[in-house]
């Protein structure tokens, strides 16, 4: 059993910053990539940023230069620092972790429950 829990969402004015955290816990042998997705009302879930176990990162075009992603492998935690926030960043932000629970098991993607980010204009 693996749990993924996000925290750090909230309400912020345009131009402000928020830092999201996401911790994976439970029966974890190793974690490959971790990432953040978001889903705005009436829209499909979209990739925001990902980070591999060796810190290679990837960002959706609209957040490049404003968001950074980092991870603490010892704590199985990933962070999303969001600066210069815009109203269009408003969404539920979901974290995922690609986890291997034992050396013999396949990697499985676990998701958190999501955290709301609201940016007011």
CSV table of C-alpha atoms in Angstrom, one decimal:
chain,number,residue,atom,x,y,z
A,1,UNK,CA,0.0,0.0,0.0
A,2,UNK,CA,1.3,3.4,-1.0
A,3,UNK,CA,-0.2,6.7,-0.1
A,4,UNK,CA,0.5,10.0,-1.8
A,5,UNK,CA,-0.6,13.2,-0.1
A,6,UNK,CA,-0.4,16.7,-1.3
A,7,UNK,CA,-0.4,19.9,0.7
A,8,UNK,CA,0.1,23.6,0.3
A,9,UNK,CA,-2.7,24.7,-1.9
A,10,UNK,CA,-4.8,27.8,-1.2
A,11,UNK,CA,-6.0,31.2,-2.4
A,12,UNK,CA,-3.5,33.7,-3.7
A,13,UNK,CA,-3.6,36.9,-5.6
A,14,UNK,CA,-2.3,37.1,-9.2
A,15,UNK,CA,1.5,37.6,-9.1
A,16,UNK,CA,1.8,35.7,-5.8
A,17,UNK,CA,3.5,32.5,-5.0
A,18,UNK,CA,2.6,29.1,-3.5
A,19,UNK,CA,4.7,26.0,-2.7
A,20,UNK,CA,3.0,22.6,-3.0
A,21,UNK,CA,4.4,19.6,-1.3
A,22,UNK,CA,3.7,15.9,-2.0
A,23,UNK,CA,4.9,13.0,0.1
A,24,UNK,CA,4.7,9.3,-0.8
A,25,UNK,CA,4.7,6.8,2.0
A,26,UNK,CA,4.1,3.1,2.6
A,27,UNK,CA,5.6,0.0,0.9
A,28,UNK,CA,8.1,1.8,-1.3
A,29,UNK,CA,11.2,0.1,-2.7
A,30,UNK,CA,12.0,2.9,-5.1
A,31,UNK,CA,10.4,5.8,-6.8
A,32,UNK,CA,11.2,6.7,-10.4
A,33,UNK,CA,9.6,9.9,-11.7
A,34,UNK,CA,7.3,12.1,-9.6
A,35,UNK,CA,5.1,14.8,-11.1
A,36,UNK,CA,2.4,17.3,-10.9
A,37,UNK,CA,-0.7,17.6,-13.0
A,38,UNK,CA,-3.6,20.0,-12.8
A,39,UNK,CA,-7.3,20.0,-13.8
A,40,UNK,CA,-9.3,23.2,-14.1
A,41,UNK,CA,-13.1,23.1,-14.2
A,42,UNK,CA,-14.4,21.7,-17.5
A,43,UNK,CA,-11.0,20.9,-18.7
A,44,UNK,CA,-8.9,17.7,-19.0
A,45,UNK,CA,-6.1,17.0,-16.6
A,46,UNK,CA,-2.8,18.3,-17.9
A,47,UNK,CA,0.8,17.8,-17.1
A,48,UNK,CA,2.5,20.6,-15.2
A,49,UNK,CA,5.9,19.3,-14.4
A,50,UNK,CA,7.8,16.1,-13.8
A,51,UNK,CA,11.1,15.2,-12.2
A,52,UNK,CA,13.1,11.9,-12.5
A,53,UNK,CA,15.0,10.2,-9.8
A,54,UNK,CA,18.2,11.8,-11.2
A,55,UNK,CA,16.6,15.3,-11.2
A,56,UNK,CA,15.8,15.6,-14.9
A,57,UNK,CA,12.8,18.0,-15.2
A,58,UNK,CA,10.1,18.7,-17.7
A,59,UNK,CA,7.6,21.6,-17.7
A,60,UNK,CA,4.4,22.4,-19.5
A,61,UNK,CA,5.1,25.5,-21.7
A,62,UNK,CA,2.8,27.9,-19.9
A,63,UNK,CA,4.6,27.4,-16.6
A,64,UNK,CA,8.2,27.5,-17.8
A,65,UNK,CA,10.2,30.2,-16.1
A,66,UNK,CA,7.5,30.5,-13.3
A,67,UNK,CA,7.3,27.1,-11.7
A,68,UNK,CA,10.2,24.9,-10.4
A,69,UNK,CA,10.0,21.3,-9.3
A,70,UNK,CA,12.4,19.6,-6.9
A,71,UNK,CA,12.5,16.4,-4.8
A,72,UNK,CA,13.9,15.0,-1.7
A,73,UNK,CA,14.6,11.4,-2.4
A,74,UNK,CA,15.3,10.6,1.2
A,75,UNK,CA,11.9,11.8,2.2
A,76,UNK,CA,10.1,10.5,-0.9
A,77,UNK,CA,8.8,14.1,-1.4
A,78,UNK,CA,8.4,16.3,-4.4
A,79,UNK,CA,7.8,20.1,-4.3
A,80,UNK,CA,6.3,22.5,-6.8
A,81,UNK,CA,7.3,26.1,-6.3
A,82,UNK,CA,4.9,28.4,-8.2
A,83,UNK,CA,5.8,32.0,-8.7
A,84,UNK,CA,4.1,34.8,-10.7
A,85,UNK,CA,0.8,33.0,-10.5
A,86,UNK,CA,-2.0,33.8,-12.9
A,87,UNK,CA,-5.7,33.3,-12.7
A,88,UNK,CA,-5.4,30.6,-15.4
A,89,UNK,CA,-3.3,28.6,-13.0
A,90,UNK,CA,-6.4,28.0,-11.0
A,91,UNK,CA,-7.0,24.3,-10.8
A,92,UNK,CA,-6.9,21.2,-8.6
A,93,UNK,CA,-3.2,20.1,-8.6
A,94,UNK,CA,-2.5,16.4,-8.4
A,95,UNK,CA,0.8,14.7,-7.5
A,96,UNK,CA,1.9,11.3,-8.7
A,97,UNK,CA,4.7,9.0,-8.0
A,98,UNK,CA,5.9,6.1,-10.1
A,99,UNK,CA,6.6,3.5,-7.4
A,100,UNK,CA,8.2,0.1,-7.3
A,101,UNK,CA,7.1,-1.7,-4.2
A,102,UNK,CA,9.7,-4.5,-4.4
A,103,UNK,CA,12.5,-5.5,-6.8
A,104,UNK,CA,10.2,-8.0,-8.5
A,105,UNK,CA,7.2,-5.7,-9.0
A,106,UNK,CA,6.4,-3.5,-11.9
A,107,UNK,CA,6.3,0.2,-11.5
A,108,UNK,CA,2.9,1.6,-10.7
A,109,UNK,CA,1.7,5.2,-10.8
A,110,UNK,CA,0.1,6.3,-7.5
A,111,UNK,CA,-1.9,9.5,-7.3
A,112,UNK,CA,-2.8,11.9,-4.5
A,113,UNK,CA,-6.2,13.3,-3.8
A,114,UNK,CA,-5.4,16.7,-5.1
A,115,UNK,CA,-5.1,20.2,-3.6
A,116,UNK,CA,-7.0,23.3,-4.8
A,117,UNK,CA,-5.0,26.3,-6.0
A,118,UNK,CA,-7.1,29.4,-6.7
A,119,UNK,CA,-5.5,32.6,-8.1
A,120,UNK,CA,-7.6,35.7,-7.9
A,121,UNK,CA,-7.2,38.6,-10.4
